[in-house]
Amino acid sequence: MPILVMKFGGTSVATIDRIQRAAKRVSLEVAKGYDVIVIVSAMAGKTNELVGWVGETSPLYDAREYDAVVSSGENVTAGLMALRLQEMDVPARSWQGWQVPVKTTSAHGSARIEAIPTDNILKKFAEGMRVAVVAGFQGVSPEGRITTLGRGGSDTTAVAFAAAFDAERCDIYTDVDGVYTTDPRLCEKARKLDRIAFEEMLELASLGAKVLQTRSVELAMRYKVKLRVLSSFEEPSDAAGTLVCDEEDIVESNVISGIAHSRDEAKMTLISVADRPGIAAAIFGPLAEAGVNVDMIVQNISEDGRTDMTFSCPTDQVLRAQTALEAARDAGHINFHDLDCDNGVAKVSAVGIGMRSHAGVAAKMFKVLAEERINIKVITTSEIKISVLIDRKYMELAVQALHDAFGLDKAA
């Protein structure tokens, strides 16, 4: 029988009633003739609670025990979902990561999936099981320890299973009914997209859109897994949600598909550093070792052998960045006059595969922001993306103005 992967996020399984609603959706797909692999998250709020307990018990915790604790929320959901399906006369079993097994690296808290052998689950399907309810977010290390994949890891689990089992499709059920042209909470004209290309979704996810985890989109693009994002709170429909697919599967699209934003950004500038070969490596090497996620980078024109280096990073990594850079200066690896930090910025981005064949997108974006008297602090571009750093107080205005200017409330 064909295999379908269905993933239910925390809000979709937050209560026993919602687990029952999700189980009904699964039973409908079984009735259509699918063998179904269901990937479940922990019930909404449970993972945060477990993380809090670990912090209270051991501030400098052992990462292996952290994973053992925080992965338990998914185990509970998987068992409850399997029980509910059994009550509906659907042959179902729950599976923890080590039982599949989901083989991962040993990087506890941020492990990466290395392999998903299909033998165990396929054997049970052959014996009459119709639904395998798998605990998302978790796996097993080469040492036999439980690992977790990082926050949002259940999305990655679902796509990895769809790739491993050559599933017909991977449906991601969440609390929104698809991917929108921008955040509907910021712009009432935001429109749900019927289809979006993998590359566009990857950019939107990495730039602040919270619909899908970035790694899950990377996997889907690599293995050509058709992803569908849809709401678990709406009536089932084959046409529901947003399909994330190959660019070739989209007949016509707007030049720009979406406007993304990230509120919690900081701009850091090293003032007066030596302009010499290797200076960038000397700056960004220590930042990488400290786990700082650097994004936008701009170097000013050199004057008298000195230059300024500006970069952005998440606000919660500013202290880590400052510590790493000051340690590098104390060690004599770099020398700078001052370190300026602006915690009051936001990143706004326009994303669209149409940029490849249409000129003038950047000019239009900059003109719109200028008309709203919004100053641009930093600019970066890629083949299908333009991102700017602006004062955070103007973020909502910028999103709304750009959404209107590019006509995203209208279908192509």
XYZ file of N, CA, C and O in Angstrom, residues 36 42 60 76 125 175 180 242 277 287 294 334 388:
52
model
N -0.087 4.551 7.189
C 0.239 5.904 7.639
C 1.316 5.883 8.721
O 1.242 5.094 9.667
N 5.298 16.810 21.315
C 4.764 16.813 22.673
C 3.541 17.719 22.723
O 3.388 18.626 21.893
N 23.869 23.422 35.192
C 24.937 22.978 34.290
C 24.720 21.502 33.973
O 25.515 20.634 34.313
N 4.727 10.360 25.392
C 3.372 10.391 25.943
C 2.349 10.579 24.824
O 1.350 9.849 24.738
N 3.833 -3.310 9.102
C 2.793 -3.018 8.114
C 2.376 -4.305 7.399
O 1.180 -4.552 7.165
N -1.289 24.911 13.605
C -2.406 25.769 14.007
C -2.706 26.851 12.971
O -3.537 27.717 13.203
N 1.517 31.819 4.384
C 0.952 33.105 3.965
C 2.023 34.004 3.359
O 3.224 33.802 3.577
N -1.132 24.566 1.985
C -0.162 25.032 0.992
C 0.773 23.885 0.644
O 1.317 23.233 1.537
N 44.797 40.933 5.270
C 44.346 39.581 4.930
C 44.167 38.734 6.190
O 45.012 38.750 7.088
N 33.643 33.784 16.757
C 32.183 33.852 16.868
C 31.556 32.495 16.558
O 30.628 32.055 17.236
N 25.859 34.282 12.997
C 26.046 35.545 12.275
C 25.266 35.506 10.970
O 25.262 34.501 10.264
N 42.907 39.926 17.337
C 42.325 41.072 16.645
C 42.501 42.307 17.515
O 42.716 42.214 18.732
N 16.866 43.626 4.668
C 17.358 44.897 5.208
C 17.213 44.892 6.726
O 16.305 44.275 7.270
